[in-house]
């Protein structure tokens, strides 16, 4: 991937291999708990029309841990067929099993994905040598470029900076979704590797972008893709005054999505209230918001452009 982009002479493309605003899509379900492919297609189209130039399908917000592999493949295919070349489709392929992740990577490639998001293997807490082997083996199995996903709060372990630098030498590992909230470590990755770093924490989008991140992978962007598009573009154009204003305006929405209940649940509830999803159905062990939880979300965005009526 790097060689192909470098050959075009476009350093801008090199630093943004999957776009600059990637919405981490929720997975719509029917009331019966089935994947709603028609709703997923409509949601994808709306997000791209709103300003997303990339979509993450079957990631954390997509409730990947409750999806069967065939359901994931079907979702990736439908979203890709819907948006075509208007946006990059990054498929969540990573699990805590290397063999299953490889199988999912092959499925994602078959379904037309443009890249794959591979999370640190969770729960089993391998050594850094094991982490490096896991990512390397997955990267070797398809031509899909890899976005590493560093999220120790969920995985239980971080990808160390030393391991990150080693993985960055692999031509198929081109990007990092950084949800570690360690600015010092991320600075080393930005300064000493050519990985395209994507902010993976909505609340930290502005400082990460200002430090040179290529873009943002966002759950909150479901509710306000246009405003997040403006924020990313403002930073990349050097208009930090506008970026700061947008950051403060978006902060209540980010808190509503990220701080109260699981982000997938919150995002679906807000989308339903915005009449952009027919229902806010989630799969167990997630549950729809209780009355008090829904009121907390509404209170967070009351008086903003994203107030829930």
Tab-separated table of C-alpha atoms in Angstrom, residues 17-144:
chain	number	residue	atom	x	y	z
A	17	UNK	CA	-4.822	5.863	3.389
A	18	UNK	CA	-8.448	5.448	4.504
A	19	UNK	CA	-9.664	9.040	4.411
A	20	UNK	CA	-9.708	11.518	7.274
A	21	UNK	CA	-13.155	11.106	8.875
A	22	UNK	CA	-14.124	7.492	9.438
A	23	UNK	CA	-17.396	6.843	11.211
A	24	UNK	CA	-17.282	3.619	13.225
A	25	UNK	CA	-20.669	2.332	12.109
A	26	UNK	CA	-23.223	0.776	14.389
A	27	UNK	CA	-24.905	-2.386	13.140
A	28	UNK	CA	-28.674	-1.957	12.744
A	29	UNK	CA	-30.803	-4.851	13.963
A	30	UNK	CA	-34.460	-5.682	13.503
A	31	UNK	CA	-36.765	-6.034	16.497
A	32	UNK	CA	-36.230	-9.784	16.150
A	33	UNK	CA	-32.467	-9.356	16.541
A	34	UNK	CA	-31.485	-9.991	12.921
A	35	UNK	CA	-28.942	-7.834	11.089
A	36	UNK	CA	-30.874	-5.258	9.073
A	37	UNK	CA	-28.857	-4.979	5.876
A	38	UNK	CA	-31.210	-2.466	4.273
A	39	UNK	CA	-30.904	-0.158	7.281
A	40	UNK	CA	-27.117	-0.582	7.245
A	41	UNK	CA	-27.008	0.458	3.591
A	42	UNK	CA	-29.176	3.514	4.245
A	43	UNK	CA	-27.100	4.508	7.265
A	44	UNK	CA	-23.850	4.131	5.319
A	45	UNK	CA	-25.157	6.265	2.463
A	46	UNK	CA	-26.289	8.964	4.863
A	47	UNK	CA	-22.960	9.059	6.689
A	48	UNK	CA	-21.040	9.448	3.444
A	49	UNK	CA	-23.426	12.120	2.216
A	50	UNK	CA	-22.903	13.882	5.545
A	51	UNK	CA	-19.125	14.045	5.251
A	52	UNK	CA	-17.551	10.711	6.167
A	53	UNK	CA	-14.920	9.612	3.652
A	54	UNK	CA	-14.376	6.319	5.437
A	55	UNK	CA	-16.512	3.817	7.340
A	56	UNK	CA	-15.439	1.190	9.855
A	57	UNK	CA	-17.778	-1.779	9.593
A	58	UNK	CA	-17.981	-4.477	12.279
A	59	UNK	CA	-15.834	-2.652	14.805
A	60	UNK	CA	-16.538	-2.166	18.507
A	61	UNK	CA	-19.441	0.205	17.846
A	62	UNK	CA	-20.742	-2.338	15.345
A	63	UNK	CA	-21.099	-4.899	18.139
A	64	UNK	CA	-18.635	-7.154	16.343
A	65	UNK	CA	-18.285	-9.475	19.316
A	66	UNK	CA	-21.932	-10.519	18.924
A	67	UNK	CA	-21.874	-10.933	15.142
A	68	UNK	CA	-21.357	-14.214	13.318
A	69	UNK	CA	-18.621	-14.205	10.675
A	70	UNK	CA	-21.135	-14.582	7.847
A	71	UNK	CA	-23.106	-11.625	9.195
A	72	UNK	CA	-19.927	-9.552	9.180
A	73	UNK	CA	-19.110	-10.555	5.614
A	74	UNK	CA	-22.635	-9.677	4.482
A	75	UNK	CA	-22.455	-6.271	6.185
A	76	UNK	CA	-19.105	-5.438	4.622
A	77	UNK	CA	-20.345	-6.427	1.173
A	78	UNK	CA	-23.590	-4.433	1.417
A	79	UNK	CA	-21.877	-1.297	2.728
A	80	UNK	CA	-19.199	-1.494	0.032
A	81	UNK	CA	-21.795	-2.000	-2.687
A	82	UNK	CA	-23.734	0.983	-1.328
A	83	UNK	CA	-20.952	3.555	-1.122
A	84	UNK	CA	-18.666	2.232	-3.848
A	85	UNK	CA	-15.595	4.425	-4.181
A	86	UNK	CA	-17.101	7.370	-2.317
A	87	UNK	CA	-15.537	6.182	0.948
A	88	UNK	CA	-13.016	3.643	2.184
A	89	UNK	CA	-14.477	0.604	3.897
A	90	UNK	CA	-12.350	-0.645	6.781
A	91	UNK	CA	-13.552	-3.988	8.116
A	92	UNK	CA	-13.110	-5.001	11.722
A	93	UNK	CA	-11.390	-8.372	11.416
A	94	UNK	CA	-9.477	-8.704	14.675
A	95	UNK	CA	-10.351	-11.047	17.525
A	96	UNK	CA	-8.304	-12.585	20.315
A	97	UNK	CA	-7.755	-15.650	18.125
A	98	UNK	CA	-5.169	-15.278	15.386
A	99	UNK	CA	-6.617	-18.052	13.219
A	100	UNK	CA	-10.153	-16.647	13.394
A	101	UNK	CA	-8.849	-13.162	12.624
A	102	UNK	CA	-7.084	-14.495	9.525
A	103	UNK	CA	-10.296	-16.200	8.431
A	104	UNK	CA	-12.209	-12.945	8.914
A	105	UNK	CA	-9.549	-10.990	7.001
A	106	UNK	CA	-10.050	-13.306	4.031
A	107	UNK	CA	-13.814	-12.865	4.265
A	108	UNK	CA	-13.423	-9.075	4.391
A	109	UNK	CA	-11.208	-9.119	1.312
A	110	UNK	CA	-13.741	-11.285	-0.515
A	111	UNK	CA	-16.525	-8.848	0.441
A	112	UNK	CA	-14.657	-5.893	-1.056
A	113	UNK	CA	-13.189	-4.126	1.962
A	114	UNK	CA	-10.461	-1.555	1.342
A	115	UNK	CA	-8.651	-2.237	4.600
A	116	UNK	CA	-8.930	-4.009	7.906
A	117	UNK	CA	-8.998	-2.833	11.519
A	118	UNK	CA	-7.190	-5.328	13.757
A	119	UNK	CA	-7.565	-4.899	17.501
A	120	UNK	CA	-4.961	-5.950	20.048
A	121	UNK	CA	-5.787	-9.531	21.070
A	122	UNK	CA	-7.893	-9.122	24.184
A	123	UNK	CA	-8.424	-11.115	27.374
A	124	UNK	CA	-5.541	-13.543	26.866
A	125	UNK	CA	-2.921	-10.814	27.470
A	126	UNK	CA	-0.086	-12.135	25.268
A	127	UNK	CA	3.473	-10.851	25.497
A	128	UNK	CA	4.592	-8.122	23.111
A	129	UNK	CA	6.240	-10.822	21.017
A	130	UNK	CA	2.867	-12.520	20.771
A	131	UNK	CA	1.166	-9.235	19.898
A	132	UNK	CA	3.656	-8.611	17.096
A	133	UNK	CA	3.257	-12.142	15.738
A	134	UNK	CA	-0.549	-11.840	15.826
A	135	UNK	CA	-0.615	-8.649	13.757
A	136	UNK	CA	2.117	-9.824	11.387
A	137	UNK	CA	0.434	-13.124	10.571
A	138	UNK	CA	-2.895	-11.420	9.869
A	139	UNK	CA	-1.206	-8.818	7.652
A	140	UNK	CA	0.496	-11.548	5.626
A	141	UNK	CA	-2.692	-13.431	4.763
A	142	UNK	CA	-4.387	-10.905	2.442
A	143	UNK	CA	-3.561	-7.794	0.459
A	144	UNK	CA	-5.791	-5.713	2.735
